[in-house]
CSV table of N, CA and C in Angstrom, one decimal:
chain,number,residue,atom,x,y,z
A,1,VAL,N,-176.4,150.2,39.4
A,1,VAL,CA,-175.0,150.2,39.1
A,1,VAL,C,-174.5,148.7,39.2
A,2,GLN,N,-173.8,148.3,38.2
A,2,GLN,CA,-173.2,146.9,38.3
A,2,GLN,C,-171.7,147.0,38.0
A,3,LEU,N,-170.9,146.3,38.8
A,3,LEU,CA,-169.5,146.1,38.5
A,3,LEU,C,-169.3,144.6,38.4
A,4,GLN,N,-168.8,144.2,37.2
A,4,GLN,CA,-168.6,142.7,37.0
A,4,GLN,C,-167.1,142.5,36.8
A,5,ALA,N,-166.5,141.8,37.8
A,5,ALA,CA,-165.1,141.5,37.8
A,5,ALA,C,-164.9,140.1,37.1
A,6,SER,N,-163.9,140.0,36.3
A,6,SER,CA,-163.6,138.7,35.7
A,6,SER,C,-162.1,138.6,35.5
A,7,GLY,N,-161.6,137.4,35.1
A,7,GLY,CA,-160.2,137.2,34.8
A,7,GLY,C,-159.5,136.5,35.8
A,8,GLY,N,-160.1,136.2,37.0
A,8,GLY,CA,-159.3,135.4,38.0
A,8,GLY,C,-159.2,134.0,37.6
A,9,GLY,N,-158.5,133.3,38.5
A,9,GLY,CA,-158.2,131.9,38.2
A,9,GLY,C,-156.9,131.4,38.9
A,10,LEU,N,-156.4,130.4,38.3
A,10,LEU,CA,-155.2,129.8,38.9
A,10,LEU,C,-154.0,130.3,38.1
A,11,GLY,N,-153.0,130.8,38.9
A,11,GLY,CA,-151.8,131.3,38.2
A,11,GLY,C,-150.6,130.6,38.9
A,12,GLN,N,-149.5,130.7,38.3
A,12,GLN,CA,-148.2,130.1,38.9
A,12,GLN,C,-147.4,131.3,39.4
A,13,ALA,N,-146.6,131.0,40.4
A,13,ALA,CA,-145.6,132.0,40.9
A,13,ALA,C,-144.7,132.4,39.8
A,14,GLY,N,-144.6,133.7,39.7
A,14,GLY,CA,-143.8,134.3,38.6
A,14,GLY,C,-144.6,134.6,37.3
A,15,GLY,N,-145.8,134.1,37.3
A,15,GLY,CA,-146.6,134.3,36.1
A,15,GLY,C,-147.5,135.6,36.2
A,16,SER,N,-148.5,135.6,35.3
A,16,SER,CA,-149.3,136.8,35.1
A,16,SER,C,-150.8,136.5,35.0
A,17,LEU,N,-151.6,137.4,35.4
A,17,LEU,CA,-153.0,137.3,35.2
A,17,LEU,C,-153.5,138.7,35.0
A,18,ARG,N,-154.6,138.8,34.3
A,18,ARG,CA,-155.2,140.1,34.0
A,18,ARG,C,-156.7,140.1,34.4
A,19,LEU,N,-157.0,141.0,35.4
A,19,LEU,CA,-158.4,141.1,35.8
A,19,LEU,C,-159.1,142.2,35.1
A,20,SER,N,-160.4,142.1,34.8
A,20,SER,CA,-161.2,143.1,34.2
A,20,SER,C,-162.4,143.5,35.1
A,21,CYS,N,-162.8,144.7,35.0
A,21,CYS,CA,-164.0,145.1,35.8
A,21,CYS,C,-164.9,145.9,34.8
A,22,ALA,N,-166.0,145.4,34.4
A,22,ALA,CA,-166.9,146.0,33.5
A,22,ALA,C,-168.0,146.7,34.3
A,23,ALA,N,-168.1,148.0,34.1
A,23,ALA,CA,-169.1,148.8,34.9
A,23,ALA,C,-170.3,149.2,34.0
A,24,SER,N,-171.4,149.3,34.6
A,24,SER,CA,-172.6,149.8,33.9
A,24,SER,C,-173.5,150.5,34.9
A,25,GLY,N,-174.3,151.5,34.4
A,25,GLY,CA,-175.2,152.2,35.2
A,25,GLY,C,-174.6,153.4,36.0
A,26,LEU,N,-173.4,153.8,35.6
A,26,LEU,CA,-172.7,155.0,36.2
A,26,LEU,C,-171.9,155.7,35.1
A,27,ALA,N,-171.7,157.0,35.5
A,27,ALA,CA,-170.8,157.8,34.6
A,27,ALA,C,-169.4,157.5,34.8
A,28,PHE,N,-168.9,156.5,34.1
A,28,PHE,CA,-167.7,155.8,34.4
A,28,PHE,C,-166.5,156.7,34.6
A,29,SER,N,-166.3,157.7,33.8
A,29,SER,CA,-165.2,158.6,33.8
A,29,SER,C,-165.2,159.5,35.1
A,30,SER,N,-166.4,159.6,35.7
A,30,SER,CA,-166.5,160.4,36.9
A,30,SER,C,-166.2,159.6,38.2
A,31,TYR,N,-165.7,158.4,38.1
A,31,TYR,CA,-165.4,157.6,39.2
A,31,TYR,C,-164.0,157.1,39.3
A,32,PHE,N,-163.4,157.1,40.5
A,32,PHE,CA,-162.2,156.4,40.7
A,32,PHE,C,-162.6,154.9,40.6
A,33,MET,N,-161.7,154.1,40.0
A,33,MET,CA,-161.9,152.7,40.0
A,33,MET,C,-160.8,152.0,40.8
A,34,GLY,N,-161.2,151.2,41.8
A,34,GLY,CA,-160.2,150.6,42.6
A,34,GLY,C,-160.3,149.1,42.6
A,35,TRP,N,-159.1,148.5,43.0
A,35,TRP,CA,-159.1,147.0,43.2
A,35,TRP,C,-158.7,146.8,44.7
A,36,PHE,N,-159.4,145.9,45.3
A,36,PHE,CA,-159.0,145.4,46.7
A,36,PHE,C,-158.9,143.9,46.6
A,37,ARG,N,-158.4,143.4,47.7
A,37,ARG,CA,-158.3,141.9,47.8
A,37,ARG,C,-158.5,141.5,49.2
A,38,GLN,N,-159.0,140.3,49.4
A,38,GLN,CA,-159.2,139.8,50.7
A,38,GLN,C,-158.9,138.3,50.7
A,39,ALA,N,-157.9,138.0,51.6
A,39,ALA,CA,-157.5,136.6,51.8
A,39,ALA,C,-158.3,136.0,52.9
A,40,PRO,N,-158.4,134.7,53.0
A,40,PRO,CA,-159.1,134.1,54.1
A,40,PRO,C,-158.6,134.5,55.5
A,41,GLY,N,-159.4,135.0,56.4
A,41,GLY,CA,-159.0,135.4,57.7
A,41,GLY,C,-158.4,136.7,57.8
A,42,LYS,N,-158.3,137.5,56.7
A,42,LYS,CA,-157.7,138.8,56.7
A,42,LYS,C,-158.6,139.9,56.3
A,43,GLU,N,-158.3,141.1,56.6
A,43,GLU,CA,-159.1,142.2,56.2
A,43,GLU,C,-159.0,142.5,54.7
A,44,ARG,N,-159.9,143.2,54.2
A,44,ARG,CA,-159.9,143.6,52.8
A,44,ARG,C,-158.7,144.7,52.7
A,45,GLU,N,-157.9,144.4,51.6
A,45,GLU,CA,-156.7,145.2,51.5
A,45,GLU,C,-156.7,146.0,50.2
A,46,PHE,N,-156.4,147.3,50.2
A,46,PHE,CA,-156.2,148.1,49.0
A,46,PHE,C,-155.1,147.6,48.1
A,47,VAL,N,-155.4,147.5,46.8
A,47,VAL,CA,-154.4,147.1,45.9
A,47,VAL,C,-153.9,148.2,45.0
A,48,ALA,N,-154.9,148.8,44.3
A,48,ALA,CA,-154.6,149.9,43.4
A,48,ALA,C,-155.9,150.7,43.1
A,49,ALA,N,-155.7,151.9,42.6
A,49,ALA,CA,-156.8,152.7,42.1
A,49,ALA,C,-156.4,153.6,41.1
A,50,ILE,N,-157.4,154.1,40.2
A,50,ILE,CA,-157.1,154.9,39.1
A,50,ILE,C,-158.2,156.0,39.0
A,51,GLY,N,-157.8,157.2,38.7
A,51,GLY,CA,-158.8,158.2,38.5
A,51,GLY,C,-159.3,158.3,37.1
A,52,GLY,N,-160.3,159.2,36.9
A,52,GLY,CA,-160.9,159.3,35.5
A,52,GLY,C,-159.9,159.7,34.5
A,53,SER,N,-158.9,160.6,34.9
A,53,SER,CA,-157.9,161.1,34.0
A,53,SER,C,-156.6,160.2,34.0
A,54,GLY,N,-156.6,159.2,34.8
A,54,GLY,CA,-155.5,158.3,34.8
A,54,GLY,C,-154.5,158.4,36.0
A,55,VAL,N,-154.7,159.2,36.9
A,55,VAL,CA,-153.9,159.3,38.1
A,55,VAL,C,-154.0,157.9,38.8
A,56,ARG,N,-152.9,157.4,39.3
A,56,ARG,CA,-152.8,156.0,39.8
A,56,ARG,C,-152.2,156.0,41.2
A,57,LYS,N,-152.6,155.1,42.0
A,57,LYS,CA,-152.0,154.8,43.3
A,57,LYS,C,-152.0,153.3,43.6
A,58,TYR,N,-150.9,152.9,44.2
A,58,TYR,CA,-150.7,151.5,44.4
A,58,TYR,C,-150.4,151.2,45.9
A,59,ASN,N,-150.7,150.0,46.3
A,59,ASN,CA,-150.2,149.6,47.6
A,59,ASN,C,-148.7,149.4,47.5
A,60,GLU,N,-148.0,150.4,48.1
A,60,GLU,CA,-146.6,150.4,48.0
A,60,GLU,C,-145.9,149.1,48.6
A,61,ASN,N,-146.5,148.6,49.6
A,61,ASN,CA,-145.8,147.5,50.3
A,61,ASN,C,-146.0,146.2,49.6
A,62,SER,N,-147.1,146.0,48.9
A,62,SER,CA,-147.3,144.6,48.4
A,62,SER,C,-147.3,144.5,46.9
A,63,VAL,N,-147.7,145.5,46.1
A,63,VAL,CA,-147.9,145.2,44.7
A,63,VAL,C,-147.2,146.2,43.8
A,64,LYS,N,-146.7,147.3,44.3
A,64,LYS,CA,-146.1,148.3,43.4
A,64,LYS,C,-144.9,147.7,42.7
A,65,GLY,N,-144.8,147.9,41.4
A,65,GLY,CA,-143.8,147.4,40.6
A,65,GLY,C,-144.1,146.1,39.9
A,66,ARG,N,-145.2,145.4,40.4
A,66,ARG,CA,-145.6,144.1,39.9
A,66,ARG,C,-147.0,144.2,39.2
A,67,PHE,N,-147.9,145.0,39.8
A,67,PHE,CA,-149.2,145.2,39.3
A,67,PHE,C,-149.4,146.5,38.6
A,68,ALA,N,-150.2,146.6,37.6
A,68,ALA,CA,-150.5,147.8,36.9
A,68,ALA,C,-152.0,148.0,36.7
A,69,ILE,N,-152.6,149.1,37.1
A,69,ILE,CA,-154.0,149.4,36.9
A,69,ILE,C,-154.2,150.3,35.7
A,70,SER,N,-155.2,150.1,35.0
A,70,SER,CA,-155.5,150.9,33.8
A,70,SER,C,-157.0,150.9,33.6
A,71,ARG,N,-157.5,151.8,32.7
A,71,ARG,CA,-158.9,151.9,32.4
A,71,ARG,C,-159.1,152.3,31.0
A,72,ASP,N,-160.3,151.9,30.5
A,72,ASP,CA,-160.7,152.3,29.1
A,72,ASP,C,-162.1,153.0,29.3
A,73,ASN,N,-162.1,154.3,29.3
A,73,ASN,CA,-163.4,155.0,29.6
A,73,ASN,C,-164.4,154.7,28.5
A,74,ALA,N,-163.9,154.5,27.2
A,74,ALA,CA,-164.8,154.2,26.1
A,74,ALA,C,-165.5,152.8,26.3
A,75,LYS,N,-164.9,151.9,27.0
A,75,LYS,CA,-165.4,150.6,27.3
A,75,LYS,C,-166.0,150.4,28.7
A,76,ASN,N,-165.9,151.5,29.5
A,76,ASN,CA,-166.4,151.4,30.9
A,76,ASN,C,-165.8,150.2,31.6
A,77,THR,N,-164.5,150.1,31.4
A,77,THR,CA,-163.8,148.9,32.0
A,77,THR,C,-162.5,149.3,32.6
A,78,ALA,N,-162.2,148.7,33.8
A,78,ALA,CA,-161.0,148.9,34.4
A,78,ALA,C,-160.2,147.6,34.4
A,79,TYR,N,-158.9,147.6,34.5
A,79,TYR,CA,-158.1,146.4,34.4
A,79,TYR,C,-157.1,146.4,35.5
A,80,LEU,N,-156.7,145.2,35.9
A,80,LEU,CA,-155.5,145.0,36.8
A,80,LEU,C,-154.6,144.0,36.2
A,81,GLN,N,-153.5,144.4,35.7
A,81,GLN,CA,-152.5,143.5,35.2
A,81,GLN,C,-151.6,143.1,36.3
A,82,MET,N,-151.5,141.8,36.6
A,82,MET,CA,-150.8,141.3,37.7
A,82,MET,C,-149.6,140.4,37.2
A,83,ASN,N,-148.4,140.9,37.4
A,83,ASN,CA,-147.2,140.2,37.0
A,83,ASN,C,-146.4,139.7,38.2
A,84,SER,N,-145.4,138.9,37.9
A,84,SER,CA,-144.6,138.4,38.9
A,84,SER,C,-145.4,137.9,40.1
A,85,LEU,N,-146.4,137.1,39.9
A,85,LEU,CA,-147.3,136.7,40.9
A,85,LEU,C,-146.6,135.9,42.0
A,86,ARG,N,-147.1,136.0,43.2
A,86,ARG,CA,-146.6,135.3,44.4
A,86,ARG,C,-147.7,134.6,45.1
A,87,PRO,N,-147.4,133.5,45.8
A,87,PRO,CA,-148.5,132.8,46.5
A,87,PRO,C,-149.2,133.7,47.4
A,88,GLU,N,-148.6,134.7,48.0
A,88,GLU,CA,-149.3,135.6,48.9
A,88,GLU,C,-150.3,136.6,48.2
A,89,ASP,N,-150.3,136.5,46.9
A,89,ASP,CA,-151.3,137.3,46.1
A,89,ASP,C,-152.6,136.6,46.1
A,90,THR,N,-152.7,135.3,46.6
A,90,THR,CA,-153.9,134.6,46.6
A,90,THR,C,-154.9,135.2,47.4
A,91,ALA,N,-156.1,135.5,46.8
A,91,ALA,CA,-157.2,136.2,47.5
A,91,ALA,C,-158.4,136.3,46.6
A,92,VAL,N,-159.5,136.8,47.1
A,92,VAL,CA,-160.6,137.2,46.3
A,92,VAL,C,-160.3,138.7,45.9
A,93,TYR,N,-160.4,139.0,44.7
A,93,TYR,CA,-160.1,140.4,44.2
A,93,TYR,C,-161.5,141.1,43.9
A,94,TYR,N,-161.6,142.3,44.4
A,94,TYR,CA,-162.9,143.0,44.2
A,94,TYR,C,-162.6,144.3,43.5
A,95,CYS,N,-163.4,144.7,42.5
A,95,CYS,CA,-163.3,146.0,42.0
A,95,CYS,C,-164.4,146.9,42.6
A,96,ALA,N,-164.1,148.2,42.7
A,96,ALA,CA,-165.0,149.1,43.3
A,96,ALA,C,-164.9,150.5,42.6
A,97,ALA,N,-166.0,151.2,42.8
A,97,ALA,CA,-166.1,152.6,42.2
A,97,ALA,C,-166.4,153.6,43.3
A,98,SER,N,-165.6,154.7,43.2
A,98,SER,CA,-165.8,155.8,44.1
A,98,SER,C,-166.0,157.1,43.3
A,99,ARG,N,-167.1,157.8,43.6
A,99,ARG,CA,-167.5,159.0,42.8
A,99,ARG,C,-166.5,160.1,43.1
A,100,ILE,N,-166.0,160.7,42.0
A,100,ILE,CA,-165.0,161.8,42.2
A,100,ILE,C,-165.8,163.0,42.6
A,101,ARG,N,-165.6,163.4,43.9
A,101,ARG,CA,-166.5,164.5,44.5
A,101,ARG,C,-165.9,165.9,44.3
A,102,SER,N,-164.6,166.0,44.0
A,102,SER,CA,-164.0,167.3,43.8
A,102,SER,C,-162.8,167.1,42.9
A,103,ILE,N,-162.3,168.2,42.3
A,103,ILE,CA,-161.2,168.1,41.4
A,103,ILE,C,-159.9,167.8,42.2
A,104,ILE,N,-159.9,168.1,43.5
A,104,ILE,CA,-158.7,167.9,44.4
A,104,ILE,C,-158.9,166.7,45.2
A,105,MET,N,-159.9,165.8,45.0
A,105,MET,CA,-160.0,164.6,45.8
A,105,MET,C,-158.9,163.7,45.6
A,106,ALA,N,-158.3,163.2,46.7
A,106,ALA,CA,-157.2,162.3,46.7
A,106,ALA,C,-157.7,160.9,46.3
A,107,VAL,N,-156.8,160.1,45.7
A,107,VAL,CA,-157.2,158.8,45.3
A,107,VAL,C,-157.6,158.0,46.5
A,108,PRO,N,-158.8,157.4,46.5
A,108,PRO,CA,-159.3,156.7,47.7
A,108,PRO,C,-158.6,155.4,47.9
A,109,THR,N,-158.3,155.0,49.1
A,109,THR,CA,-157.6,153.8,49.4
A,109,THR,C,-158.2,152.9,50.4
A,110,THR,N,-159.3,153.4,51.1
A,110,THR,CA,-160.0,152.6,52.1
A,110,THR,C,-161.3,152.1,51.6
A,111,PRO,N,-161.8,150.9,52.0
A,111,PRO,CA,-163.1,150.4,51.5
A,111,PRO,C,-164.2,151.4,51.7
A,112,THR,N,-164.3,152.1,52.8
A,112,THR,CA,-165.4,153.0,53.1
A,112,THR,C,-165.4,154.2,52.1
A,113,ASP,N,-164.4,154.4,51.4
A,113,ASP,CA,-164.4,155.5,50.4
A,113,ASP,C,-165.1,155.2,49.1
A,114,TYR,N,-165.5,153.9,49.0
A,114,TYR,CA,-166.1,153.4,47.7
A,114,TYR,C,-167.6,153.2,47.8
A,115,ASP,N,-168.2,153.6,46.7
A,115,ASP,CA,-169.7,153.6,46.7
A,115,ASP,C,-170.3,152.3,46.2
A,116,TYR,N,-169.6,151.7,45.3
A,116,TYR,CA,-170.1,150.5,44.6
A,116,TYR,C,-169.0,149.4,44.6
A,117,TRP,N,-169.5,148.1,44.7
A,117,TRP,CA,-168.6,147.0,44.7
A,117,TRP,C,-169.0,145.9,43.7
A,118,GLY,N,-168.1,145.2,43.1
A,118,GLY,CA,-168.3,144.1,42.3
A,118,GLY,C,-168.4,142.8,43.2
A,119,GLN,N,-168.6,141.7,42.6
A,119,GLN,CA,-168.8,140.5,43.3
A,119,GLN,C,-167.6,139.7,43.7
A,120,GLY,N,-166.4,140.1,43.1
A,120,GLY,CA,-165.2,139.4,43.5
A,120,GLY,C,-164.8,138.3,42.5
A,121,THR,N,-163.6,138.2,42.3
A,121,THR,CA,-163.1,137.1,41.5
A,121,THR,C,-161.9,136.4,42.2
A,122,GLN,N,-161.9,135.1,42.3
A,122,GLN,CA,-160.8,134.4,43.0
A,122,GLN,C,-159.5,134.3,42.2
A,123,VAL,N,-158.4,134.7,42.8
A,123,VAL,CA,-157.1,134.5,42.3
A,123,VAL,C,-156.3,133.6,43.2
A,124,THR,N,-155.8,132.5,42.6
A,124,THR,CA,-155.0,131.5,43.4
A,124,THR,C,-153.7,131.4,42.7
A,125,VAL,N,-152.6,131.6,43.5
A,125,VAL,CA,-151.3,131.5,42.9
A,125,VAL,C,-150.6,130.3,43.6
A,126,SER,N,-150.1,129.4,42.7
A,126,SER,CA,-149.4,128.2,43.2
A,126,SER,C,-147.9,128.4,43.2
A,127,SER,N,-147.2,127.8,44.1
A,127,SER,CA,-145.8,128.0,44.2
A,127,SER,C,-145.1,127.0,43.3
């Protein structure tokens, strides 16, 4: 299994960036896809996740209303559209995949819920 995150870089406060996560080696639609981020000296933080059928969950405190997660099952790719960027969004962003184990499985929000991880992509937001 490989998860390849891309699209990070330098953004300006108030601007936008779009991250992509290309997955291979797994039955993509059978996995939740999640985005996490980790700033220097901080723990890895849940950002957003999306189920195979499109159910979504966001970190209510930090990104809801600004970020949008989506997926294209035909392309085995998940996306994170980041709008209204803030300097505090600066972090390494990781995509991850969690196998959907039951039809009633809740959207996973903790790192230990995820089976596979990408390598991370740096996002830096300047003020």
